Amino acid sequence: MSVARFWRQQVQRYNLVGNHCRNCDEYYYPPRTTCPFCRRNGEMEEYKFSGKGELVTYTIIHSAVEGFEHQTPYVLGIVKLEEGPRLTSQIIAQPEDVNIGMKVRPVFRKLGESGDKGMLHYGTKFTPA
Amino acid sequence: MSVGIVSYGTYIPKFRIKVEDIAKVWGDNADILSAGLMVNEKSVPDLDEDTVTIAVEAARAAICRSSLDPSRIEAIYTGSESHPYAVKPTSTIVAEAVEATPEMTAADFEFACKAGSAGMQACMGLVQSDMADLGLAIGSDVSQGAPGDALEYTAAAGGAAYIIGNKEEEMVAIIEDTYSFTTDTPDFWRREGMPYPEHGGRFTGEPGYFKHVLGAAKGLMNKLGTSAEDYDYAIFHQPNGKFPSRVAKMLGFSKEKIAPGLVVTRLGNTYSGSCLMGIAATLDQAKPGDRIFATAFGSGAGADAFSFRVTDKIDKIRDKAPRVEELLANPVYMDYAMYAKHKGKIRRA
């Protein structure tokens, strides 16, 4: 990931900052520039999610992409935040301790790194609440 | 103007390795080592945890405990000997993650195990001179011990964060005074680019730890006109359990007074977080009016002594973030092979 691309997204990754449409009361993560339902009538405002949510589904990764080989087996899941948005995240737990519907909370972790010399990427993952 | 601790927070990774599992690999006698060091097990970071993530979690716990507005924090200093970047501050990542940016100052400190307490002193100066509303000082480390070296039995992971302010009504503990004792003593070091530190063996004890801890502790008590009897609790830097126990005895503190803060037996040495973790564990159970004496030590070498007086506010905010005992509870144990993987001592080809 390029330095500029990560930097633009770091606030949303660190603190789950998305947005909310005051017109239709929908919440978005990651943030959108316009409300896909209200379009020009949308009234978007920045919104920080609490990070409380539940695990909708998950898979256990045994064959990882480059940079994550040392973490296998690890859990990748879809988390539904209390306000509604769903996002994909690593779940910090032993695979045998994970189940669909379990409550989760956010934790600050290293997301990855750009090789041995590049920047380190930090952000939010989830763990059982 | 008064200065004191407005809030505090800690973080300890959930993984542990027992001294006996390390000793088994190197053919050492675990019973002799555990008894000599007074350490039974140590914390190990997860694969995606480092000094930054630990500092952020500790800082967030401190902010959560006091429910304060993070934009009031106008200075952040993170002390560590394991900052993940050689050039690029840990403290700016922490500042962004706790939403204290952008009207603030930040820097990283390094002074072996006392970089966190040095950060506290810097924050004290800023808030006491009214240059900052609140300061955040953090000690966080994921320290390394070379395979088979004596340090490998104790080098652990963890961190503690302290929010320092100048409004007495906000303080959980007033800092009555601080005093430092510093010399150029090469008892422990890590050269640029080297993965593991070197140390002077027994040299780390007398001219290192004891000379400096005693120098700072006696200096502060002389300055304040106090003695061990005036304090309800004491914390000394804990590279192992033996050193702080011996120095406490030399200064006249009973075993009971150091027991709440002596977490090294179950945690190991969290370096920059070590003394600060002990202070937090003591604040977790101190009563309003209690006086606490603490001395952090960093090889190289120096010691920072502090005298605290606990206020009524401690009871109002203490349970709003996890106590040290809660973070020490229910550890997940790992064997040496998993520990070596977590610490990057072995890598997949």
XYZ file of N, CA and C in Angstrom, chain A residues 10-11 14-15 17 48 69-73 90 92-94 105-111 113 116 118-122 124-125 127, chain B residues 11 13-15 46-54 56-57 60 84-85 88 92-99 332 341 346-348:
192
model
N -5.868 6.798 7.479
C -5.436 6.368 8.817
C -6.399 6.793 9.933
N -7.030 7.955 9.794
C -7.957 8.381 10.847
C -9.126 7.397 10.948
N -7.708 4.088 12.452
C -7.337 4.161 13.874
C -8.583 4.181 14.764
N -9.574 4.978 14.351
C -10.702 5.258 15.253
C -12.081 4.964 14.677
N -13.703 5.989 12.070
C -14.449 7.195 11.717
C -15.094 6.984 10.345
N -18.071 8.918 14.530
C -17.111 7.966 15.088
C -17.873 6.799 15.710
N 1.928 -14.726 6.356
C 2.182 -16.177 6.454
C 2.464 -16.602 7.888
N 3.132 -15.729 8.651
C 3.531 -16.108 10.011
C 2.366 -16.078 10.993
N 1.217 -15.581 10.557
C 0.089 -15.474 11.493
C -0.887 -16.638 11.365
N -0.726 -17.515 10.370
C -1.683 -18.600 10.177
C -1.614 -19.620 11.313
N -2.726 -20.260 11.689
C -4.068 -19.954 11.208
C -4.630 -18.739 11.937
N -9.658 -8.742 10.765
C -9.067 -9.878 11.471
C -9.683 -9.942 12.868
N -9.110 -11.177 16.625
C -8.013 -11.599 17.496
C -8.548 -12.605 18.505
N -8.439 -13.871 18.165
C -8.886 -14.954 19.040
C -8.396 -16.269 18.459
N -8.333 -17.268 19.293
C -8.012 -18.598 18.781
C -9.205 -19.084 17.959
N -15.372 -6.301 20.323
C -14.974 -4.920 20.622
C -13.685 -4.609 19.860
N -13.410 -3.320 19.613
C -12.219 -2.984 18.828
C -10.936 -3.006 19.652
N -9.839 -3.320 18.984
C -8.507 -3.227 19.597
C -7.570 -2.595 18.575
N -6.519 -1.928 19.087
C -5.551 -1.261 18.209
C -4.394 -2.213 17.938
N -4.191 -2.560 16.689
C -3.152 -3.533 16.346
C -2.401 -3.110 15.080
N -1.308 -3.806 14.843
C -0.561 -3.601 13.608
C -1.301 -4.340 12.499
N -1.634 -3.645 11.413
C -2.368 -4.269 10.316
C -1.417 -4.917 9.319
N 2.813 -4.303 7.205
C 3.967 -3.450 6.978
C 4.400 -3.579 5.532
N 10.533 -4.817 4.804
C 11.413 -4.554 5.943
C 11.760 -3.072 6.096
N 9.720 -0.406 4.590
C 8.590 0.495 4.402
C 7.874 0.830 5.695
N 6.777 1.566 5.558
C 6.066 2.010 6.756
C 5.254 0.889 7.381
N 4.959 1.084 8.650
C 4.135 0.153 9.416
C 2.699 0.669 9.383
N 1.755 -0.239 9.210
C 0.350 0.157 9.146
C -0.372 -0.278 10.412
N -0.991 0.677 11.071
C -1.748 0.380 12.298
C -3.228 0.654 12.085
N -7.552 -0.762 13.391
C -8.486 -1.465 14.272
C -8.701 -2.911 13.836
N -8.643 -3.793 14.780
C -9.097 -5.172 14.604
C -10.132 -5.420 15.694
N -11.847 -8.143 18.777
C -11.613 -9.280 19.663
C -12.912 -9.568 20.409
N -1.707 -1.561 29.919
C -2.019 -2.645 28.981
C -0.959 -3.732 29.098
N -0.186 -7.617 27.275
C -0.612 -8.681 26.354
C -1.041 -9.927 27.124
N -1.895 -10.753 26.518
C -2.457 -11.890 27.260
C -1.529 -13.111 27.312
N -0.504 -13.131 26.456
C 0.355 -14.321 26.395
C 1.458 -14.298 27.457
N 1.474 -10.332 21.267
C 0.875 -11.052 20.148
C 1.676 -10.715 18.888
N 1.407 -11.446 17.806
C 2.170 -11.255 16.564
C 1.977 -9.861 15.970
N 0.849 -9.220 16.279
C 0.578 -7.895 15.726
C 0.598 -6.818 16.812
N 1.283 -7.082 17.915
C 1.432 -6.075 18.965
C 2.881 -5.585 19.007
N 3.040 -4.311 19.263
C 4.379 -3.738 19.448
C 4.278 -2.564 20.412
N 5.356 -1.809 20.526
C 5.378 -0.675 21.457
C 4.265 0.326 21.156
N 3.977 0.539 19.875
C 2.931 1.506 19.496
C 1.552 1.014 19.936
N 1.223 -0.234 19.618
C -0.132 -0.721 19.944
C -0.339 -0.763 21.463
N 0.710 -1.134 22.195
C 0.613 -1.186 23.659
C 0.452 0.234 24.222
N -0.836 2.829 22.700
C -2.181 3.323 22.360
C -3.224 2.722 23.307
N -3.145 1.414 23.546
C -4.133 0.777 24.432
C -4.036 1.340 25.856
N -5.433 4.943 25.778
C -6.905 4.932 25.682
C -7.535 4.542 27.014
N 9.225 1.069 17.306
C 9.307 0.282 16.062
C 10.031 0.983 14.922
N 10.023 2.315 14.929
C 10.775 3.065 13.924
C 12.039 3.621 14.570
N 10.855 8.230 13.194
C 9.394 8.400 13.030
C 8.810 8.129 14.420
N 3.481 10.358 17.778
C 2.517 10.956 16.850
C 1.422 9.954 16.493
N 1.783 8.674 16.423
C 0.775 7.642 16.143
C -0.190 7.560 17.321
N 0.373 7.586 18.538
C -0.472 7.573 19.740
C -1.397 8.789 19.741
N -0.824 9.958 19.425
C -1.608 11.206 19.451
C -2.784 11.142 18.488
N -2.538 10.616 17.298
C -3.617 10.502 16.309
C -4.657 9.495 16.782
N -4.188 8.385 17.347
C -5.103 7.322 17.770
C -5.961 7.716 18.969
N -5.468 8.642 19.800
C -6.292 9.068 20.947
C -6.979 10.405 20.655
N -6.843 10.888 19.430
C -7.513 12.112 18.975
C -7.070 13.356 19.756
N -2.665 -16.667 28.657
C -2.574 -17.803 27.733
C -1.095 -18.180 27.664
N 8.586 -17.510 17.869
C 7.874 -16.991 16.695
C 7.288 -15.610 16.991
N 12.443 -16.555 15.264
C 12.451 -17.470 14.118
C 11.435 -16.966 13.109
N 11.747 -17.144 11.830
C 10.861 -16.685 10.766
C 10.684 -17.785 9.724
N 9.506 -17.796 9.101
C 9.257 -18.749 8.033
C 10.199 -18.431 6.857
